[in-house]
PDB file of C-alpha atoms in Angstrom:
ATOM      1  CA  MET L   9       0.033  -0.049  -0.020  1.00 48.00           C
ATOM      2  CA  ILE L  10       2.772   2.313   0.917  1.00 53.00           C
ATOM      3  CA  ILE L  11       4.481   1.859  -2.536  1.00 53.00           C
ATOM      4  CA  CYS L  12       1.090   2.641  -4.083  1.00 52.00           C
ATOM      5  CA  ILE L  13       1.022   5.734  -2.407  1.00 52.00           C
ATOM      6  CA  ILE L  14       4.605   6.828  -3.093  1.00 52.00           C
ATOM      7  CA  LEU L  15       3.932   5.796  -6.917  1.00 50.00           C
ATOM      8  CA  TRP L  16       0.896   7.913  -7.101  1.00 50.00           C
ATOM      9  CA  MET L  17       2.611  10.948  -5.427  1.00 55.00           C
ATOM     10  CA  GLY L  18       5.517  10.979  -7.774  1.00 59.00           C
ATOM     11  CA  ASN L  19       4.566   9.604 -11.090  1.00 60.00           C
ATOM     12  CA  GLU L  20       1.092   8.766 -12.039  1.00 60.00           C
ATOM     13  CA  LYS L  21       2.290   7.063 -15.212  1.00 62.00           C
ATOM     14  CA  LYS L  22       4.360   4.759 -13.192  1.00 63.00           C
ATOM     15  CA  PHE L  23       1.611   3.945 -10.964  1.00 62.00           C
ATOM     16  CA  ILE L  24      -0.677   2.994 -13.638  1.00 61.00           C
ATOM     17  CA  GLU L  25       1.853   0.693 -15.046  1.00 62.00           C
ATOM     18  CA  PHE L  26       2.504  -0.804 -11.752  1.00 63.00           C
ATOM     19  CA  ILE L  27      -1.084  -1.512 -11.105  1.00 59.00           C
ATOM     20  CA  GLY L  28      -1.396  -3.077 -14.246  1.00 61.00           C
ATOM     21  CA  TRP L  29       1.604  -5.290 -13.762  1.00 60.00           C
ATOM     22  CA  LEU L  30       0.153  -6.182 -10.368  1.00 61.00           C
ATOM     23  CA  VAL L  31      -3.502  -6.790 -11.674  1.00 60.00           C
ATOM     24  CA  GLY L  32      -1.973  -8.837 -14.726  1.00 58.00           C
ATOM     25  CA  SER L  33       0.035 -11.022 -12.482  1.00 61.00           C
ATOM     26  CA  ILE L  34      -2.994 -12.640 -10.748  1.00 62.00           C
ATOM     27  CA  PRO L  35      -3.647 -16.089 -11.972  1.00 61.00           C
ATOM     28  CA  THR L  36      -6.874 -17.566 -12.493  1.00 58.00           C
ATOM     29  CA  ALA L  37     -10.098 -16.535 -14.156  1.00 62.00           C
ATOM     30  CA  ILE L  38     -10.473 -13.668 -11.499  1.00 65.00           C
ATOM     31  CA  GLY L  39      -7.126 -12.274 -12.544  1.00 63.00           C
ATOM     32  CA  SER L  40      -8.126 -12.278 -16.290  1.00 65.00           C
ATOM     33  CA  LYS L  41     -11.287 -10.550 -15.370  1.00 69.00           C
ATOM     34  CA  LEU L  42      -9.625  -7.920 -13.204  1.00 71.00           C
ATOM     35  CA  HIS L  43      -6.962  -7.537 -16.163  1.00 70.00           C
ATOM     36  CA  TYR L  44      -9.627  -7.094 -18.373  1.00 74.00           C
ATOM     37  CA  ILE L  45     -11.666  -4.224 -16.302  1.00 76.00           C
ATOM     38  CA  PHE L  46      -8.602  -2.458 -15.496  1.00 75.00           C
ATOM     39  CA  TYR L  47      -7.209  -2.062 -19.379  1.00 78.00           C
ATOM     40  CA  LYS L  48     -10.787  -1.478 -20.717  1.00 80.00           C
ATOM     41  CA  MET L  49     -10.635   1.939 -18.740  1.00 80.00           C
ATOM     42  CA  LEU L  50      -7.202   2.781 -19.819  1.00 80.00           C
ATOM     43  CA  PHE L  51      -7.623   2.336 -23.676  1.00 87.00           C
ATOM     44  CA  MET L  52      -8.739   5.168 -25.765  1.00 81.00           C
ATOM     45  CA  LYS L  53     -10.970   2.619 -27.505  1.00 84.00           C
ATOM     46  CA  SER L  54     -11.478  -1.305 -27.401  1.00 86.00           C
ATOM     47  CA  GLY L  55     -13.685  -3.950 -28.225  1.00 86.00           C
ATOM     48  CA  ASN L  56     -13.394  -7.404 -26.192  1.00 87.00           C
ATOM     49  CA  PHE L  57      -9.624  -8.514 -25.828  1.00 90.00           C
ATOM     50  CA  SER L  58      -7.680 -10.766 -24.015  1.00 87.00           C
ATOM     51  CA  ILE L  59      -4.318  -9.840 -22.558  1.00 87.00           C
ATOM     52  CA  GLU L  60      -2.333 -12.637 -21.071  1.00 85.00           C
ATOM     53  CA  MET L  61       0.009 -12.338 -17.825  1.00 79.00           C
ATOM     54  CA  GLY L  62       3.291 -10.607 -17.948  1.00 82.00           C
ATOM     55  CA  THR L  63       2.260  -8.155 -20.520  1.00 85.00           C
ATOM     56  CA  THR L  64       3.150  -4.479 -20.085  1.00 86.00           C
ATOM     57  CA  ILE L  65       1.172  -1.725 -21.428  1.00 88.00           C
ATOM     58  CA  ALA L  66       2.284   2.161 -21.412  1.00 88.00           C
ATOM     59  CA  GLY L  67       0.272   5.009 -22.735  1.00 89.00           C
ATOM     60  CA  GLY L  68      -3.227   3.264 -22.869  1.00 87.00           C
ATOM     61  CA  LYS L  69      -4.884   6.253 -23.702  1.00 91.00           C
ATOM     62  CA  ASN L  70      -3.228   6.381 -27.104  1.00 94.00           C
ATOM     63  CA  ILE L  71      -4.187   2.578 -27.906  1.00 94.00           C
ATOM     64  CA  LYS L  72      -7.032   1.713 -29.904  1.00 95.00           C
ATOM     65  CA  LEU L  73      -8.013  -2.290 -30.005  1.00 95.00           C
ATOM     66  CA  GLY L  74     -10.724  -3.888 -32.310  1.00 95.00           C
ATOM     67  CA  SER L  75     -12.970  -6.834 -31.318  1.00 95.00           C
ATOM     68  CA  LYS L  76     -11.440 -10.119 -30.442  1.00 95.00           C
ATOM     69  CA  VAL L  77      -7.966  -8.936 -29.878  1.00 96.00           C
ATOM     70  CA  SER L  78      -5.646 -11.415 -28.465  1.00 94.00           C
ATOM     71  CA  ILE L  79      -2.021 -10.206 -26.780  1.00 93.00           C
ATOM     72  CA  GLY L  80       0.255 -13.142 -25.684  1.00 93.00           C
ATOM     73  CA  LYS L  81       2.192 -13.539 -22.613  1.00 90.00           C
ATOM     74  CA  ASN L  82       5.131 -11.047 -21.855  1.00 92.00           C
ATOM     75  CA  SER L  83       4.326  -8.859 -24.610  1.00 94.00           C
ATOM     76  CA  TYR L  84       4.862  -5.309 -24.699  1.00 94.00           C
ATOM     77  CA  LEU L  85       2.564  -2.288 -26.122  1.00 94.00           C
ATOM     78  CA  PHE L  86       4.255   1.173 -25.732  1.00 93.00           C
ATOM     79  CA  ALA L  87       2.287   4.315 -26.949  1.00 93.00           C
ATOM     80  CA  GLU L  88       3.688   7.106 -24.910  1.00 88.00           C
ATOM     81  CA  ASP L  89       3.585  10.023 -27.230  1.00 89.00           C
ATOM     82  CA  GLY L  90       2.394   8.032 -30.039  1.00 93.00           C
ATOM     83  CA  LEU L  91      -0.622   5.814 -31.387  1.00 96.00           C
ATOM     84  CA  ILE L  92      -1.357   2.275 -31.644  1.00 97.00           C
ATOM     85  CA  SER L  93      -4.411   1.279 -33.683  1.00 97.00           C
ATOM     86  CA  ILE L  94      -5.017  -2.799 -33.733  1.00 97.00           C
ATOM     87  CA  GLY L  95      -8.021  -3.994 -35.761  1.00 97.00           C
ATOM     88  CA  ASP L  96     -10.444  -6.935 -35.252  1.00 97.00           C
ATOM     89  CA  ASN L  97      -9.537 -10.681 -35.046  1.00 97.00           C
ATOM     90  CA  PHE L  98      -5.935  -9.777 -34.101  1.00 98.00           C
ATOM     91  CA  ALA L  99      -3.679 -12.319 -32.466  1.00 97.00           C
ATOM     92  CA  CYS L 100       0.203 -12.237 -31.212  1.00 96.00           C
ATOM     93  CA  ASN L 101       1.848 -14.922 -29.751  1.00 96.00           C
ATOM     94  CA  THR L 102       4.420 -14.280 -26.650  1.00 96.00           C
ATOM     95  CA  ASN L 103       7.135 -11.524 -26.316  1.00 96.00           C
ATOM     96  CA  VAL L 104       5.696  -9.364 -29.154  1.00 98.00           C
ATOM     97  CA  VAL L 105       6.920  -5.810 -28.731  1.00 97.00           C
ATOM     98  CA  ILE L 106       4.741  -3.266 -30.357  1.00 97.00           C
ATOM     99  CA  ASN L 107       6.434   0.183 -29.946  1.00 96.00           C
ATOM    100  CA  ALA L 108       5.017   3.461 -31.090  1.00 95.00           C
ATOM    101  CA  SER L 109       7.071   5.606 -29.192  1.00 87.00           C
ATOM    102  CA  MET L 110       6.669   9.133 -30.716  1.00 88.00           C
ATOM    103  CA  GLY L 111       5.234   7.662 -33.734  1.00 93.00           C
ATOM    104  CA  THR L 112       2.066   5.762 -35.342  1.00 96.00           C
ATOM    105  CA  ILE L 113       1.544   1.909 -35.706  1.00 98.00           C
ATOM    106  CA  THR L 114      -1.554   0.751 -37.493  1.00 98.00           C
ATOM    107  CA  ILE L 115      -2.506  -2.850 -37.740  1.00 98.00           C
ATOM    108  CA  GLY L 116      -5.512  -4.094 -39.669  1.00 98.00           C
ATOM    109  CA  ASP L 117      -8.070  -6.687 -39.372  1.00 98.00           C
ATOM    110  CA  ASN L 118      -7.261 -10.445 -39.166  1.00 98.00           C
ATOM    111  CA  CYS L 119      -3.580 -10.071 -38.662  1.00 98.00           C
ATOM    112  CA  ILE L 120      -1.417 -12.729 -36.745  1.00 98.00           C
ATOM    113  CA  PHE L 121       2.152 -12.336 -35.218  1.00 98.00           C
ATOM    114  CA  ALA L 122       4.272 -15.169 -34.020  1.00 97.00           C
ATOM    115  CA  HIS L 123       6.519 -14.839 -31.135  1.00 96.00           C
ATOM    116  CA  ASN L 124       9.350 -12.246 -30.443  1.00 97.00           C
ATOM    117  CA  VAL L 125       8.010 -10.017 -33.353  1.00 98.00           C
ATOM    118  CA  VAL L 126       9.438  -6.393 -32.956  1.00 98.00           C
ATOM    119  CA  LEU L 127       7.569  -3.224 -34.465  1.00 98.00           C
ATOM    120  CA  ARG L 128       9.233  -0.003 -33.891  1.00 96.00           C
ATOM    121  CA  SER L 129       7.958   3.161 -35.695  1.00 94.00           C
ATOM    122  CA  THR L 130      10.927   5.485 -34.454  1.00 89.00           C
ATOM    123  CA  ASP L 131      14.688   5.551 -35.186  1.00 85.00           C
ATOM    124  CA  HIS L 132      17.437   7.237 -33.387  1.00 86.00           C
ATOM    125  CA  CYS L 133      19.023  10.299 -35.126  1.00 79.00           C
ATOM    126  CA  HIS L 134      22.487   9.533 -35.834  1.00 86.00           C
ATOM    127  CA  ASP L 135      23.788  12.457 -38.053  1.00 87.00           C
ATOM    128  CA  ARG L 136      26.421  13.660 -35.890  1.00 88.00           C
ATOM    129  CA  ILE L 137      29.599  11.902 -34.742  1.00 90.00           C
ATOM    130  CA  ASP L 138      30.449  14.525 -32.143  1.00 90.00           C
ATOM    131  CA  ILE L 139      27.407  13.713 -29.986  1.00 88.00           C
ATOM    132  CA  PRO L 140      26.676  10.024 -28.608  1.00 90.00           C
ATOM    133  CA  ILE L 141      23.758   8.592 -30.734  1.00 89.00           C
ATOM    134  CA  ARG L 142      21.524   8.305 -27.578  1.00 89.00           C
ATOM    135  CA  LYS L 143      21.580  12.104 -27.234  1.00 88.00           C
ATOM    136  CA  GLN L 144      20.438  13.009 -30.744  1.00 86.00           C
ATOM    137  CA  GLY L 145      16.983  12.200 -30.284  1.00 82.00           C
ATOM    138  CA  HIS L 146      14.541  10.338 -32.557  1.00 81.00           C
ATOM    139  CA  ASN L 147      13.034  10.429 -35.980  1.00 85.00           C
ATOM    140  CA  ARG L 148       9.290  10.028 -35.747  1.00 88.00           C
ATOM    141  CA  GLY L 149       7.960   7.257 -38.251  1.00 93.00           C
ATOM    142  CA  THR L 150       4.920   5.185 -39.141  1.00 96.00           C
ATOM    143  CA  ILE L 151       4.212   1.634 -39.559  1.00 98.00           C
ATOM    144  CA  GLU L 152       1.203   0.421 -41.469  1.00 98.00           C
ATOM    145  CA  ILE L 153       0.109  -3.149 -41.502  1.00 98.00           C
ATOM    146  CA  GLU L 154      -2.949  -3.948 -43.784  1.00 98.00           C
ATOM    147  CA  ASP L 155      -5.519  -6.709 -43.205  1.00 98.00           C
ATOM    148  CA  ASP L 156      -4.891 -10.494 -43.177  1.00 98.00           C
ATOM    149  CA  VAL L 157      -0.898 -10.153 -42.606  1.00 98.00           C
ATOM    150  CA  TRP L 158       0.972 -13.037 -40.940  1.00 98.00           C
ATOM    151  CA  ILE L 159       4.416 -11.934 -39.436  1.00 98.00           C
ATOM    152  CA  GLY L 160       6.594 -14.962 -38.551  1.00 97.00           C
ATOM    153  CA  ALA L 161       8.555 -15.450 -35.492  1.00 98.00           C
ATOM    154  CA  ASN L 162      11.479 -13.120 -34.517  1.00 98.00           C
ATOM    155  CA  ALA L 163      10.822 -10.725 -37.481  1.00 98.00           C
ATOM    156  CA  VAL L 164      11.720  -7.173 -36.944  1.00 98.00           C
ATOM    157  CA  ILE L 165       9.438  -4.244 -38.873  1.00 98.00           C
ATOM    158  CA  THR L 166      11.341  -0.919 -38.821  1.00 96.00           C
ATOM    159  CA  SER L 167       9.823   2.718 -39.140  1.00 95.00           C
ATOM    160  CA  ASN L 168       8.121   3.934 -42.310  1.00 96.00           C
ATOM    161  CA  VAL L 169       7.107   0.676 -43.510  1.00 97.00           C
ATOM    162  CA  LYS L 170       3.701  -0.035 -45.221  1.00 98.00           C
ATOM    163  CA  ILE L 171       3.044  -4.099 -45.183  1.00 98.00           C
ATOM    164  CA  GLY L 172       0.370  -4.642 -47.912  1.00 98.00           C
ATOM    165  CA  LYS L 173      -3.065  -6.840 -47.420  1.00 98.00           C
ATOM    166  CA  GLY L 174      -2.414 -10.551 -47.454  1.00 97.00           C
ATOM    167  CA  ALA L 175       1.444 -10.472 -47.133  1.00 98.00           C
ATOM    168  CA  ILE L 176       3.663 -12.977 -45.387  1.00 98.00           C
ATOM    169  CA  ILE L 177       6.721 -12.096 -43.440  1.00 98.00           C
ATOM    170  CA  GLY L 178       9.030 -14.797 -42.989  1.00 97.00           C
ATOM    171  CA  ALA L 179      10.561 -15.649 -39.768  1.00 97.00           C
ATOM    172  CA  GLY L 180      13.694 -13.746 -38.592  1.00 97.00           C
ATOM    173  CA  ALA L 181      13.196 -11.168 -41.584  1.00 98.00           C
ATOM    174  CA  VAL L 182      13.922  -7.535 -40.983  1.00 98.00           C
ATOM    175  CA  VAL L 183      11.482  -5.395 -42.962  1.00 98.00           C
ATOM    176  CA  THR L 184      13.328  -2.122 -43.974  1.00 96.00           C
ATOM    177  CA  LYS L 185      11.188  -1.365 -46.926  1.00 97.00           C
ATOM    178  CA  ASP L 186       7.495  -1.455 -48.152  1.00 97.00           C
ATOM    179  CA  VAL L 187       6.000  -4.893 -48.962  1.00 98.00           C
ATOM    180  CA  VAL L 188       3.351  -5.453 -51.634  1.00 97.00           C
ATOM    181  CA  SER L 189      -0.046  -7.144 -51.362  1.00 97.00           C
ATOM    182  CA  TYR L 190       0.294 -11.006 -51.221  1.00 98.00           C
ATOM    183  CA  SER L 191       3.616 -11.284 -51.361  1.00 98.00           C
ATOM    184  CA  ILE L 192       6.272 -13.646 -49.348  1.00 98.00           C
ATOM    185  CA  VAL L 193       9.413 -11.780 -47.884  1.00 98.00           C
ATOM    186  CA  GLY L 194      12.206 -13.064 -45.959  1.00 97.00           C
ATOM    187  CA  GLY L 195      15.649 -12.415 -45.022  1.00 96.00           C
ATOM    188  CA  VAL L 196      17.772  -9.503 -43.760  1.00 95.00           C
ATOM    189  CA  PRO L 197      16.947  -7.181 -45.026  1.00 96.00           C
ATOM    190  CA  ALA L 198      13.815  -8.780 -46.474  1.00 96.00           C
ATOM    191  CA  LYS L 199      13.364  -9.483 -50.049  1.00 97.00           C
ATOM    192  CA  LEU L 200      10.652 -10.910 -52.199  1.00 97.00           C
ATOM    193  CA  ILE L 201      10.584 -14.697 -52.269  1.00 97.00           C
ATOM    194  CA  ARG L 202       7.316 -15.171 -54.333  1.00 96.00           C
ATOM    195  CA  MET L 203       3.755 -14.014 -54.608  1.00 96.00           C
ATOM    196  CA  ARG L 204       0.910 -16.049 -52.985  1.00 93.00           C
ATOM    197  CA  GLU L 205      -1.335 -15.400 -56.117  1.00 78.00           C
TER     198      GLU L 205
END
């Protein structure tokens, strides 16, 4: 109780993250229900969803979820100073990172992500060599994923990328450029393997 009061007085954002973690760590159906109620109040907009234990969510007021959204264990949704919008019938496996820090990530309907997928809409600035990279700020960006996209395990999607409808991103791919609809891409950096049509 004392920890909660200290967190509330010092930093509302950290307090909300702590309560979310605490509620999300309660096992059983009761814990799942409490988790749902807590995050339902935080999100900008949401349909029905399932968020498994160990998931961290920051910037809930900047997150929109469609209906039938499922987030796997130990995942991370970060929308402080950014926006995350996820469509209907979305499912991601464990350890997925959707980081829209200072940027925008839009995910369409019927998308599926395997485990360890990373989406990051912002890059570090690195133009100057007389200043450490971590002190040069960030370039805001966007990631747009259209409907019916499957992203394989350990794939990374970088900023300013659009993935077209029905595309498949192979396991371990690093996507640095737009991906056309109904294509299958893989590799580092990701390149066209073949079209689905």
